mmCIF file of C-alpha atoms and ligand atoms in Angstrom:
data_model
loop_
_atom_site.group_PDB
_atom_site.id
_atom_site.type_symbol
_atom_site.label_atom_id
_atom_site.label_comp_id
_atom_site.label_asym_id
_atom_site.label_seq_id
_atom_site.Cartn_x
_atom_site.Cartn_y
_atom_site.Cartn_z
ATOM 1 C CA UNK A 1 135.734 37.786 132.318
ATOM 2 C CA UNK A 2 137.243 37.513 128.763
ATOM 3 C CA UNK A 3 135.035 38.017 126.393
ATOM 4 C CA UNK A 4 135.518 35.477 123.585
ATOM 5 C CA UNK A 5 134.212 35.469 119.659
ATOM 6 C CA UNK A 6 131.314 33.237 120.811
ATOM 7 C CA UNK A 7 130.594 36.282 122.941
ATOM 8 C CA UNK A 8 130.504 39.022 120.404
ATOM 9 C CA UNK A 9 128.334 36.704 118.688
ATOM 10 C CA UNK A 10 125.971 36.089 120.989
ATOM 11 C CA UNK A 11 125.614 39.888 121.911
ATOM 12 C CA UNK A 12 125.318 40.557 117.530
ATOM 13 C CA UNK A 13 122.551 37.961 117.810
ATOM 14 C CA UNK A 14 120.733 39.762 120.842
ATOM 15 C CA UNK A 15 120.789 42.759 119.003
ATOM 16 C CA UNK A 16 119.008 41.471 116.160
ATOM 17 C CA UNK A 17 116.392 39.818 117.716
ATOM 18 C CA UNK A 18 115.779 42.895 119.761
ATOM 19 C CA UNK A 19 115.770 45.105 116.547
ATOM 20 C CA UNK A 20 113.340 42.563 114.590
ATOM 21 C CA UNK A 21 110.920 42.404 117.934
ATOM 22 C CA UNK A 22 111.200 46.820 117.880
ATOM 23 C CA UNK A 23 110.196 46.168 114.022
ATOM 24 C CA UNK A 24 107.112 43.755 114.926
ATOM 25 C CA UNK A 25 105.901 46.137 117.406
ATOM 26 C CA UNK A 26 105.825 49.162 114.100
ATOM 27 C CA UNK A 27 103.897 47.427 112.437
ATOM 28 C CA UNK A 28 100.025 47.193 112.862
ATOM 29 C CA UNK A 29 100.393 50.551 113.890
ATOM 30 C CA UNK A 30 99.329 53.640 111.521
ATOM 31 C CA UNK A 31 101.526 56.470 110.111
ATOM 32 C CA UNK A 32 103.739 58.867 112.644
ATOM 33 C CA UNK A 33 100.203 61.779 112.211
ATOM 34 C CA UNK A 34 101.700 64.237 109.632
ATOM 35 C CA UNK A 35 102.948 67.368 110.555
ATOM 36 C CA UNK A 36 101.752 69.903 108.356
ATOM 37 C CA UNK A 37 99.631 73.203 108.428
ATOM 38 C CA UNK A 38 96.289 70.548 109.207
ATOM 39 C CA UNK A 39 97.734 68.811 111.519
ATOM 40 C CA UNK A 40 99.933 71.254 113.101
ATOM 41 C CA UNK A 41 96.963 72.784 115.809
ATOM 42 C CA UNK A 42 96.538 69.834 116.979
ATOM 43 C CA UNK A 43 99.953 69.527 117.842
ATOM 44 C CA UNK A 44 100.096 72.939 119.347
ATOM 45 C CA UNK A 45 96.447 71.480 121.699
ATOM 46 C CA UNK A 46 98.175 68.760 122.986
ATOM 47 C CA UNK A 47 101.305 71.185 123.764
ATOM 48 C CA UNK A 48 99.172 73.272 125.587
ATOM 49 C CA UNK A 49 97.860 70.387 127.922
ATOM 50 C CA UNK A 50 94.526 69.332 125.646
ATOM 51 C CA UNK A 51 94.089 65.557 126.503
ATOM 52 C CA UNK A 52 94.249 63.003 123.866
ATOM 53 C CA UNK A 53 90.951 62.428 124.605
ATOM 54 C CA UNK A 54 89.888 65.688 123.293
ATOM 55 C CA UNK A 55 92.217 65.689 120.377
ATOM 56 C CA UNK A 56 91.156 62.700 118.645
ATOM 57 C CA UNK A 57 87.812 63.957 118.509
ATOM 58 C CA UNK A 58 89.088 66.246 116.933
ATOM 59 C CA UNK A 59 90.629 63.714 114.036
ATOM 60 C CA UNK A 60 86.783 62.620 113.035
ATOM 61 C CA UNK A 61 86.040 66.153 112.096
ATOM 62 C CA UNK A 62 88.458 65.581 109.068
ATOM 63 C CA UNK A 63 88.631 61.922 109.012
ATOM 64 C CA UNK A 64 85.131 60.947 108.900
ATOM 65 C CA UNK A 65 82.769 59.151 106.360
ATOM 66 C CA UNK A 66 82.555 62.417 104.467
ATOM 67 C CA UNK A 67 85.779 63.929 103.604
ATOM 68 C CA UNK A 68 88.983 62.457 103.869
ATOM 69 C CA UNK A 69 87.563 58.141 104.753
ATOM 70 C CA UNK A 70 90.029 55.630 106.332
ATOM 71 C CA UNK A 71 91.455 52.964 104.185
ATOM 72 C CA UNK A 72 88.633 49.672 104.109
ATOM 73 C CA UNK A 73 90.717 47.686 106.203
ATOM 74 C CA UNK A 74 91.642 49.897 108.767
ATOM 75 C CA UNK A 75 91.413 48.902 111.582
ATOM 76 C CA UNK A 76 88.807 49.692 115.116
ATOM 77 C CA UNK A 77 89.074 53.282 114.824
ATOM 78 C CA UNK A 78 88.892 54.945 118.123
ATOM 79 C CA UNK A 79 91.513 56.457 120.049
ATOM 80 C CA UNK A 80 93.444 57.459 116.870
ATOM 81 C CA UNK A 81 96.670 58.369 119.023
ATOM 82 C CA UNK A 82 97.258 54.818 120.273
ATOM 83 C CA UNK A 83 98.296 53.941 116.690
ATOM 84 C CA UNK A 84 99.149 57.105 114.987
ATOM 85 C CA UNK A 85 101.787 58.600 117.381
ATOM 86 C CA UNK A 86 102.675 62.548 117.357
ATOM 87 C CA UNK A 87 106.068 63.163 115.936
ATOM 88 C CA UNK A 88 108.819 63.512 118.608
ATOM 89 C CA UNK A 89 109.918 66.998 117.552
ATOM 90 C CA UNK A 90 107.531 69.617 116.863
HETATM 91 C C1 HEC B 101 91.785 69.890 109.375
HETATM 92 C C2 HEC B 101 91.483 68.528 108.905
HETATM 93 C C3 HEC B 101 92.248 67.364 109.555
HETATM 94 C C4 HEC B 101 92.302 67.057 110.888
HETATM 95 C C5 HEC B 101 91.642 67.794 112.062
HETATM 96 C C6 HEC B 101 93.084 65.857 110.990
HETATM 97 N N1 HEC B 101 93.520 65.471 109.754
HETATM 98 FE FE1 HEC B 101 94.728 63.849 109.346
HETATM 99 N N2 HEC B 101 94.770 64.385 107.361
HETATM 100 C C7 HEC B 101 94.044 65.410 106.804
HETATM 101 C C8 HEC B 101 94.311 65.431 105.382
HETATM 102 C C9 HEC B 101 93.697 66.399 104.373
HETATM 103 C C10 HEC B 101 95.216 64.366 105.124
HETATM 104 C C11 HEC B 101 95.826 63.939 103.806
HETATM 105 C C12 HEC B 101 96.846 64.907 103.335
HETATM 106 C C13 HEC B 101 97.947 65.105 104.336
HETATM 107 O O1 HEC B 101 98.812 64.226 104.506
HETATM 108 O O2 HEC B 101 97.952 66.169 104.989
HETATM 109 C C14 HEC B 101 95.477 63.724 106.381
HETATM 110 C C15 HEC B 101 96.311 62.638 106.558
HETATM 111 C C16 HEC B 101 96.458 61.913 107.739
HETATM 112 C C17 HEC B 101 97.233 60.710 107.895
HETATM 113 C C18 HEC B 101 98.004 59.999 106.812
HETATM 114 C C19 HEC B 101 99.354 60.605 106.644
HETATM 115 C C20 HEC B 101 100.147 59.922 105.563
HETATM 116 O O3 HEC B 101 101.369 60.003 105.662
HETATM 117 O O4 HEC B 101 99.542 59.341 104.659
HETATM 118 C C21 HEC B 101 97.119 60.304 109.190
HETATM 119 C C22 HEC B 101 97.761 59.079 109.837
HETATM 120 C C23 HEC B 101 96.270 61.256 109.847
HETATM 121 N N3 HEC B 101 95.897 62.235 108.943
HETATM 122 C C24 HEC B 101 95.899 61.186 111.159
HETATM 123 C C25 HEC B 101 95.184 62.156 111.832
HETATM 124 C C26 HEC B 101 94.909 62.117 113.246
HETATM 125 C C27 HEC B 101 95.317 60.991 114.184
HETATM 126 C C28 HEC B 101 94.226 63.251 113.545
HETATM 127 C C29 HEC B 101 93.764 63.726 114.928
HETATM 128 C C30 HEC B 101 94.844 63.872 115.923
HETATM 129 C C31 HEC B 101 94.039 63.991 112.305
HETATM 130 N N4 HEC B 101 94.646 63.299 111.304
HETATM 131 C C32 HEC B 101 93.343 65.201 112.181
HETATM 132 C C33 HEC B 101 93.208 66.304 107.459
HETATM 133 C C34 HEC B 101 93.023 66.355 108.837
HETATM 134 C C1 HEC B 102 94.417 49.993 116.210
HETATM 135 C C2 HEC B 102 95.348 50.938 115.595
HETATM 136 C C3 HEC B 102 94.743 52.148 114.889
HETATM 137 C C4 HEC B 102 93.835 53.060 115.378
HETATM 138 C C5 HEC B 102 93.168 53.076 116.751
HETATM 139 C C6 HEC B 102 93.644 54.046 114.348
HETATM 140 N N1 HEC B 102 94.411 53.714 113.251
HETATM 141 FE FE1 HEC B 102 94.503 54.731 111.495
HETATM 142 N N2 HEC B 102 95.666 53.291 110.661
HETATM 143 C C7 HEC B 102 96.161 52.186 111.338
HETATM 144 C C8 HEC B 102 96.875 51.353 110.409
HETATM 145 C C9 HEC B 102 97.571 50.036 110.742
HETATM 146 C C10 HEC B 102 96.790 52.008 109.138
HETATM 147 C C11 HEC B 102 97.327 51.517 107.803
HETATM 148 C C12 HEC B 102 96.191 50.659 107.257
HETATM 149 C C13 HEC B 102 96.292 50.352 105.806
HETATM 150 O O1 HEC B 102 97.361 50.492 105.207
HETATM 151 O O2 HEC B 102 95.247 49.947 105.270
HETATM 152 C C14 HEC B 102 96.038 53.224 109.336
HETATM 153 C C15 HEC B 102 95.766 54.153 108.352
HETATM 154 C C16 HEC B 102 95.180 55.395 108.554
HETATM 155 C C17 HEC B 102 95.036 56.448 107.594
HETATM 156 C C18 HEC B 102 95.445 56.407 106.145
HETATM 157 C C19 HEC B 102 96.826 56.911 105.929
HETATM 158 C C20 HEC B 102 97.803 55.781 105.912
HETATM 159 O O3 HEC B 102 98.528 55.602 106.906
HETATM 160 O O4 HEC B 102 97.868 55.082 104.893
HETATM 161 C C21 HEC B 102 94.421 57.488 108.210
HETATM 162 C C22 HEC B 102 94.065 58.850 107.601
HETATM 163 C C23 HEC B 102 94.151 57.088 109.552
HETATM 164 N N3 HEC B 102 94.623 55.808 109.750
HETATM 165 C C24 HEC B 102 93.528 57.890 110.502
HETATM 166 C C25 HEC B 102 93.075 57.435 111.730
HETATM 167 C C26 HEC B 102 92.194 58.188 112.582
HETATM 168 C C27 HEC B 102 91.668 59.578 112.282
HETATM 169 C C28 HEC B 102 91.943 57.412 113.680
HETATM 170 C C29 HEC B 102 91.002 57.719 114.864
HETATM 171 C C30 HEC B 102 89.583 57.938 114.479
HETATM 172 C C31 HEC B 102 92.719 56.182 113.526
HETATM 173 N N4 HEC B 102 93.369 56.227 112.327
HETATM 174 C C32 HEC B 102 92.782 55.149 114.456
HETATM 175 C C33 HEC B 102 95.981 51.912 112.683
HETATM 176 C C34 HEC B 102 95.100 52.565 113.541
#
């Protein structure tokens, strides 16, 4: 099959409506959690096999009422790792 110029276009314009739909999908979701000297343990718990589970309980410790609050509209707040993902590399 040759591939004409309609083709090339065709495959640009799949690739941009796959690239907007990957864009959608980012949003609604929270920050990447930060990796820094807080948040760095509980990277190194959920390196050493702690379930996610147990790690977001974790998350309320700090992120509760008290100390560090959640913006007003954020959203249902459980299961903080659905949303806020763990960097790739650590
Ligand atoms: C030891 C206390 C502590 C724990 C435990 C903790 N955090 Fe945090 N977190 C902080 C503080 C302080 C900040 C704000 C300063 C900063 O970015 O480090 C913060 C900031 C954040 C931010 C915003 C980052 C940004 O770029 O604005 C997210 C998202 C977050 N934490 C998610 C989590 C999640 C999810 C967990 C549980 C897996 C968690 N944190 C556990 C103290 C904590
Ligand atoms: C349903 C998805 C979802 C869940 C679950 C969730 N978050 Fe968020 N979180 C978000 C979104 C979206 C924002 C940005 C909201 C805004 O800008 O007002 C946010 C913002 C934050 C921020 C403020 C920093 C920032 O990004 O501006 C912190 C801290 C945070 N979340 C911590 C947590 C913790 C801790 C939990 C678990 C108790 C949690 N989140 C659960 C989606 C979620």
């Amino acid at each position: 099959m040759k591939l004409t110029g309609r083709d090339w276009l065709m495959a640009a314009g799949g690739m941009a409506l796959i690239g907007l739909l990957a864009l959608g999908s980012e949003k609604g979701r929270g920050k990447n959690v930060p990796l820094d000297e807080r948040h760095k343990p509980l990277y190194d718990a959920m390196k050493t096999g702690r379930t996610q589970a147990a790690t977001e309980l974790v998350c309320a410790t700090c992120h509760g009422q008290s100390s560090i609050p959640l913006p007003d509209k954020h959203p249902p707040k459980e299961q903080c790792l659905i949303c806020h993902l763990f960097r790739a590399s650590t």
